[in-house]
Amino acid sequence: MKLYELTISQAHRGLEKKEFSALELTNAYLEKIRKQDKKIFAYLTITEKLALKKAKEIDVLISKKEKLPLLAGIPAAIKDNILIEDIKCTAGSKILKNYIAPYDAGVIQKLKESGVIFLGKTNMDEFAMGSSCENSGFFPTKNPVDLERVPGGSSGGSAAAVAADMCIFALGSDTGGSIRLPASFCGVVGLKPTYGAVSRYGLIAMASSLDQIGPITKTVEDAKIVFEAIKGKDIMDSTSVDSKFKTPASAKASAGKQNLKIGIPKEYFIKGIDREVEKAVRRAIRKYEKLGAKIEEISLPHTEYALAAYYIIMPSEASSNLARYDGVRYGELREKFGKEVRKRIMLGTYTLSAGYYEAYYLRAQKIRTLIKQDFNKAFKKVDVILTPTSPTPAFKLGEKVTNPLTMYLSDIFTISVNLAGLPALSLPCGKAKGLPIGLQLIGNFFEEDKILETGQLFEDIKL
Ligand code: GLN
C-alpha cells in the first residue's frame, strides 16, 4: 500500500511503529498534490511550510516515545471558508482574495492540539453557494473519478482531495448538503453533524442557522475519528453544545443488527430520480434487511416544500451575513462578488423587506417547523432514516450552470436535514456507469454514533 492510500488508523499505526515518519507521510502527500492537482484543481492554497514544520515537530514527539492522539501527524485539507491563522482564506471569492486569517477557527484549534498537519485550503463555490464547485471565483474543481464531471459542491475541493488521495481527510461545511453531495459524487464519506455539535467559530458564515462543519473521509471509521476530535462546546460559539452530550443508551445496542429499525421515506423515491441510483439504494436496503434490520416505510409529508423554504431562509440569512463585505472593512470592492452571490443577496434582501417579510420569510420559517415535526414523528418509530444522497450521480461540467433550478434540485434529499438541524452521513453504495452513488443515513439529534455505526455495518459486511 502506498503512503497516500492509508486511512487515519492505518497511518496512525504506521507512525507509532515507525514504519515511516510524519515527514515522509507529509512529503508523500505534497508530492501527490504536485503531480495530480494540475488536473483536478482541488486546492486554492498549499501550506507546504506549515505542513513540513508541523511534521518535524510530530517526529520529535514520536522519537521521545510520547503517546500521540490518533490524528497526530495526519495530513489534512481544509475548506477555504475555515480560518487558519496567518493563512489566506478566500471562501472561494475574489472579494477575499487577499484576506489573511487573523485567528484559528474553533475546529482548527482542536485539530492543531491533536497534531494534525495542514496541507492546504480547498476550492469551493463562492461563499458555499452552489452544488458543483463551478461558482468558485477562481476555477472549477474536477471530479477525480471523471475529469469531465463536477465533484459536487460546495465542498467540492475537499471531497476531490480525499478521493484523489491528496490528503487523508478533509473538512467541509454543509448548509444544505455541501458535505454530503460532493462526498457522494466523488465516492467518499461525508458527515454533517447535528446543528451545534461542532463550533462554527471561524467559519465564514453563509446561513448561520444552517451551517455546520464536518469531516470528509475515506471510511466511516475515519469520519468518526475526526468528528470526535472536532465536536464539543466552544465558548466562542454560543450555539455549540457540550461534547459530553450523551448518545442515548439504546444507540449502541440498536445499531447492532437485530434491533435496528430503518425508515424509508416514501417522498424520497420520486419521479426524476436516476434509475441506477434507485437500484443501488434499494440494494442497500436489502442488505440491511439481510443483516436483520427492520425496514419500515415512513412519511415525511412536508418534504416537497423544503427546497422552497430553504431558498428563502438561506438567502435571507446570507444577505445579512454578507453585508459586512462593504468594501471598507475587507479590502476588495463589492463588484468582485460573483453572479450567484449577488442573486442571493438580492433575493434575501427582498424576502426580509418590510412589505414581504410575512409573505415569504415568516411562511418559510413555519414550513421549517413542520419539517422538523415530520422528523420528530418519524424518529418515534425508527432509529435511522435511509435515503439516496442525491437524485443523480455527478453531472458534466457546464451542464447545469444555465439553469439554476436544476442545480438547486441536486440538494433535494439533503436540504431538509439542515432545516431540521439533524445529523446525516453520506457513504458510497455502488456505482452507475462507473460513477459513485451515495447513500444517506439521517439520525435523530446528537445521534451521530448511531448513524456512524449503521454506516459501518454497511461498509464492513459484503453480502
Ligand atoms: N447547494 C446548496 C446551495 O447552493 C447548499 C450549499 C451548502 O450546503 N453550502 O445553497
Coordinates of C-alpha atoms in Angstrom, one line a residue, residues 91-401:
A91 CA -14.2 31.4 0.8
G92 CA -13.9 30.9 -2.9
S93 CA -14.5 34.6 -3.5
K94 CA -12.4 37.3 -5.3
I95 CA -13.7 39.7 -2.7
L96 CA -11.5 37.9 -0.1
K97 CA -8.6 37.1 -2.4
N98 CA -6.0 38.8 -0.3
Y99 CA -7.6 38.1 3.1
I100 CA -5.2 36.6 5.7
A101 CA -7.0 34.9 8.6
P102 CA -6.2 36.7 11.9
Y103 CA -7.0 33.7 14.1
D104 CA -7.8 30.0 14.1
A105 CA -11.3 28.6 13.8
G106 CA -12.5 26.6 16.8
V107 CA -12.2 23.3 14.8
I108 CA -8.6 24.3 13.7
Q109 CA -7.6 25.0 17.3
K110 CA -8.8 21.5 18.2
L111 CA -7.1 19.8 15.2
K112 CA -3.9 21.7 16.0
E113 CA -4.0 20.3 19.5
S114 CA -4.4 16.8 18.1
G115 CA -1.3 17.3 15.9
V116 CA -3.0 17.4 12.5
I117 CA -0.8 18.5 9.6
F118 CA -2.5 21.0 7.3
L119 CA -1.6 20.6 3.6
G120 CA -3.7 23.4 2.3
K121 CA -7.1 25.1 1.7
T122 CA -9.5 23.6 -0.8
N123 CA -11.7 25.1 -3.5
M124 CA -15.4 25.8 -3.1
D125 CA -18.4 27.5 -4.5
E126 CA -18.2 31.2 -3.6
F127 CA -19.3 31.6 0.0
A128 CA -20.5 28.0 -0.2
M129 CA -23.3 28.8 -2.6
G130 CA -23.6 26.0 -5.1
S131 CA -23.7 22.3 -5.8
S132 CA -20.9 21.8 -8.3
C133 CA -17.9 24.0 -7.4
E134 CA -18.5 25.9 -10.6
N135 CA -19.4 29.0 -8.7
S136 CA -15.8 29.3 -7.3
G137 CA -14.5 32.8 -8.0
F138 CA -11.2 31.2 -9.2
F139 CA -11.7 28.0 -11.2
P140 CA -13.9 24.9 -11.1
T141 CA -12.6 21.7 -9.5
K142 CA -12.9 18.5 -11.4
N143 CA -14.2 15.1 -10.3
P144 CA -11.2 12.7 -9.9
V145 CA -13.4 9.8 -11.0
D146 CA -14.2 11.5 -14.3
L147 CA -12.5 14.8 -15.1
E148 CA -15.3 16.0 -17.3
R149 CA -17.7 15.9 -14.4
V150 CA -18.2 18.2 -11.4
P151 CA -17.1 17.0 -7.9
G152 CA -20.3 18.4 -6.4
G153 CA -20.4 21.4 -4.1
S154 CA -19.9 23.5 -2.3
S155 CA -17.1 21.5 -0.6
G156 CA -16.0 20.1 -3.9
G157 CA -12.3 20.7 -3.4
S158 CA -12.3 18.9 -0.1
A159 CA -14.1 15.8 -1.5
A160 CA -11.9 15.7 -4.6
A161 CA -8.8 16.0 -2.5
V162 CA -9.9 13.0 -0.4
A163 CA -11.0 10.9 -3.4
A164 CA -7.7 11.6 -5.3
D165 CA -5.6 10.7 -2.3
M166 CA -4.3 14.3 -2.0
C167 CA -5.0 14.2 1.8
I168 CA -6.1 11.6 4.3
F169 CA -9.1 13.6 5.4
A170 CA -10.7 17.0 4.8
L171 CA -13.1 19.3 6.5
G172 CA -16.1 20.7 4.7
S173 CA -19.1 22.8 5.6
D174 CA -22.8 21.9 5.0
T175 CA -25.6 24.4 4.8
G176 CA -27.9 22.5 2.5
G177 CA -25.9 19.4 1.5
S178 CA -22.4 20.7 0.8
I179 CA -20.5 18.0 2.6
R180 CA -22.8 15.1 1.6
L181 CA -23.4 15.9 -2.1
P182 CA -19.7 16.2 -3.0
A183 CA -18.9 13.1 -0.9
S184 CA -21.5 11.1 -2.8
F185 CA -20.3 12.5 -6.2
C186 CA -16.7 11.6 -5.5
G187 CA -17.2 8.2 -3.8
V188 CA -16.1 9.1 -0.3
V189 CA -17.7 9.5 3.1
G190 CA -19.1 12.8 4.5
L191 CA -20.7 13.6 7.8
K192 CA -22.9 16.6 8.5
P193 CA -23.2 16.8 12.3
T194 CA -26.2 17.9 14.4
Y195 CA -26.5 21.7 14.5
G196 CA -24.5 22.8 17.5
A197 CA -22.3 19.7 17.7
V198 CA -19.3 21.4 16.2
S199 CA -18.2 25.0 16.7
R200 CA -18.8 27.5 13.9
Y201 CA -16.3 30.0 15.3
G202 CA -14.0 31.0 12.5
L203 CA -16.3 29.5 9.7
I204 CA -17.1 32.2 7.2
A205 CA -20.8 32.4 7.6
M206 CA -23.3 31.7 4.8
A207 CA -26.6 31.0 6.7
S208 CA -25.8 30.8 10.4
S209 CA -28.9 28.7 11.4
L210 CA -28.0 26.0 8.9
D211 CA -24.2 25.9 8.6
Q212 CA -22.2 23.1 10.2
I213 CA -18.6 21.9 9.8
G214 CA -17.9 18.2 9.3
P215 CA -15.4 15.6 8.1
I216 CA -15.0 14.2 4.6
T217 CA -13.0 10.9 4.8
K218 CA -12.2 7.6 3.0
T219 CA -14.1 5.4 5.6
V220 CA -16.9 5.7 8.1
E221 CA -14.4 4.9 10.9
D222 CA -12.3 7.9 9.9
A223 CA -15.4 10.1 9.9
K224 CA -16.0 9.1 13.5
I225 CA -12.4 9.8 14.5
V226 CA -12.4 13.3 13.0
F227 CA -15.9 14.0 14.4
E228 CA -14.8 13.0 17.9
A229 CA -11.8 15.4 17.6
I230 CA -13.8 18.5 16.4
K231 CA -17.1 18.2 18.3
G232 CA -17.9 20.0 21.5
K233 CA -18.6 23.3 23.2
D234 CA -16.7 26.3 22.2
I235 CA -17.2 29.5 24.3
M236 CA -16.8 31.5 21.1
D237 CA -19.9 29.9 19.6
S238 CA -22.9 30.2 21.8
T239 CA -24.8 27.7 19.7
S240 CA -22.3 24.9 20.3
V241 CA -23.0 22.4 23.0
D242 CA -21.0 20.3 25.4
S243 CA -19.2 17.3 23.8
K244 CA -20.2 15.2 26.8
F245 CA -23.8 15.2 25.4
K246 CA -24.9 11.6 25.7
T247 CA -25.7 9.3 22.9
P248 CA -28.9 7.7 24.1
A249 CA -28.2 4.4 25.8
S250 CA -30.1 2.5 23.1
A251 CA -27.9 3.8 20.3
K252 CA -25.1 1.3 20.6
A253 CA -27.3 -1.7 21.2
S254 CA -29.8 -0.9 18.5
A255 CA -27.1 -0.3 15.9
G256 CA -26.4 -4.0 16.3
K257 CA -28.3 -5.6 13.6
Q258 CA -31.2 -7.2 15.3
N259 CA -32.9 -4.2 16.8
L260 CA -32.1 -1.7 14.2
K261 CA -35.2 0.0 12.7
I262 CA -34.6 1.8 9.4
G263 CA -37.2 4.2 8.0
I264 CA -37.6 4.7 4.2
P265 CA -39.4 7.9 3.5
K266 CA -41.7 7.4 0.5
E267 CA -41.3 11.1 -0.5
Y268 CA -37.7 10.4 -1.3
F269 CA -38.2 7.9 -4.1
I270 CA -39.7 10.4 -6.6
K271 CA -40.0 10.8 -10.3
G272 CA -36.8 12.1 -11.8
I273 CA -34.6 10.0 -9.6
D274 CA -31.9 8.2 -11.7
R275 CA -32.9 4.5 -12.1
E276 CA -29.4 3.3 -11.3
V277 CA -29.4 5.4 -8.1
E278 CA -32.7 4.0 -7.0
K279 CA -31.5 0.4 -7.8
A280 CA -28.3 0.9 -5.7
V281 CA -30.2 2.3 -2.8
R282 CA -32.8 -0.4 -2.9
R283 CA -29.9 -2.9 -2.9
A284 CA -28.5 -1.3 0.2
I285 CA -31.9 -1.6 1.9
R286 CA -32.0 -5.3 1.1
K287 CA -28.5 -5.7 2.5
Y288 CA -29.6 -4.1 5.8
E289 CA -32.7 -6.4 5.8
K290 CA -30.4 -9.5 5.4
L291 CA -28.4 -8.3 8.4
G292 CA -31.6 -8.4 10.4
A293 CA -32.6 -4.8 10.5
K294 CA -36.3 -4.0 10.3
I295 CA -37.3 -1.8 7.4
E296 CA -40.3 0.4 7.7
E297 CA -41.9 2.8 5.2
I298 CA -42.4 6.2 6.7
S299 CA -43.7 9.5 5.5
L300 CA -42.1 13.0 5.7
P301 CA -45.1 14.9 4.2
H302 CA -43.6 18.4 4.0
T303 CA -40.5 17.3 2.0
E304 CA -41.9 18.9 -1.1
Y305 CA -41.7 22.4 0.4
A306 CA -38.2 22.0 1.8
L307 CA -36.3 23.4 -1.3
A308 CA -38.6 26.4 -1.5
A309 CA -38.3 27.2 2.2
Y310 CA -34.5 26.8 2.1
Y311 CA -34.2 29.2 -0.8
I312 CA -36.0 31.9 1.3
I313 CA -34.3 31.2 4.6
M314 CA -30.7 30.7 3.3
P315 CA -30.6 33.9 1.1
S316 CA -32.2 35.9 3.9
E317 CA -29.5 34.9 6.4
A318 CA -26.8 35.2 3.7
S319 CA -27.9 38.8 2.8
S320 CA -27.4 39.8 6.4
N321 CA -24.1 37.9 6.9
L322 CA -22.6 39.2 3.6
A323 CA -23.4 42.8 4.4
R324 CA -20.0 43.0 6.2
Y325 CA -18.3 42.9 2.8
D326 CA -18.9 46.5 2.1
G327 CA -15.6 47.3 0.5
V328 CA -14.5 49.2 3.6
R329 CA -13.6 46.6 6.2
Y330 CA -12.4 44.0 3.7
G331 CA -10.0 45.3 1.1
E332 CA -11.8 44.4 -2.2
L333 CA -14.7 46.0 -3.9
R334 CA -18.2 44.7 -3.9
E335 CA -18.3 44.3 -7.6
K336 CA -16.0 41.4 -7.1
F337 CA -19.0 39.3 -5.9
G338 CA -19.9 36.6 -8.4
K339 CA -23.3 36.3 -10.0
E340 CA -24.8 33.6 -7.8
V341 CA -23.8 35.6 -4.6
R342 CA -25.4 38.8 -5.9
K343 CA -28.5 36.9 -6.8
R344 CA -28.9 35.5 -3.4
I345 CA -28.2 38.8 -1.6
M346 CA -30.9 40.5 -3.7
L347 CA -33.3 37.6 -3.0
G348 CA -32.6 37.7 0.7
T349 CA -32.9 41.5 1.0
Y350 CA -36.3 41.2 -0.8
T351 CA -37.7 38.5 1.4
L352 CA -36.7 40.3 4.6
S353 CA -38.1 43.7 3.4
A354 CA -41.0 45.1 5.5
G355 CA -43.6 44.5 2.7
Y356 CA -42.7 40.9 2.0
Y357 CA -41.4 39.5 5.3
E358 CA -44.7 37.9 6.3
A359 CA -45.4 36.5 2.9
Y360 CA -42.0 34.8 2.4
Y361 CA -39.7 34.7 5.4
L362 CA -42.3 34.0 8.0
R363 CA -44.0 31.4 6.0
A364 CA -40.7 29.7 5.2
Q365 CA -40.0 29.5 9.0
K366 CA -43.3 27.9 9.5
I367 CA -42.5 25.3 7.0
R368 CA -39.2 24.7 8.7
T369 CA -41.1 23.9 11.9
L370 CA -43.4 21.5 10.1
I371 CA -40.4 19.7 8.5
K372 CA -38.8 19.4 11.9
Q373 CA -42.0 17.9 13.3
D374 CA -42.2 15.4 10.4
F375 CA -38.7 14.1 11.5
N376 CA -39.7 14.2 15.3
K377 CA -42.6 11.9 14.5
A378 CA -40.6 9.6 12.3
F379 CA -37.9 9.2 15.0
K380 CA -40.5 8.0 17.4
K381 CA -40.8 4.9 15.2
V382 CA -37.4 4.3 13.7
D383 CA -33.7 4.7 14.6
V384 CA -32.3 5.8 11.3
I385 CA -33.8 7.2 8.1
L386 CA -32.3 5.9 4.8
T387 CA -32.4 7.8 1.5
P388 CA -30.3 8.4 -1.6
T389 CA -27.9 11.4 -1.1
S390 CA -28.7 12.8 -4.5
P391 CA -31.1 12.0 -7.3
T392 CA -28.3 11.6 -9.8
P393 CA -24.6 10.8 -9.9
A394 CA -22.1 13.5 -10.8
F395 CA -23.2 15.6 -13.8
K396 CA -21.0 17.1 -16.5
L397 CA -19.2 20.4 -16.0
G398 CA -21.3 23.2 -17.5
E399 CA -24.4 21.0 -17.7
K400 CA -26.5 22.9 -15.1
V401 CA -24.9 26.4 -15.0

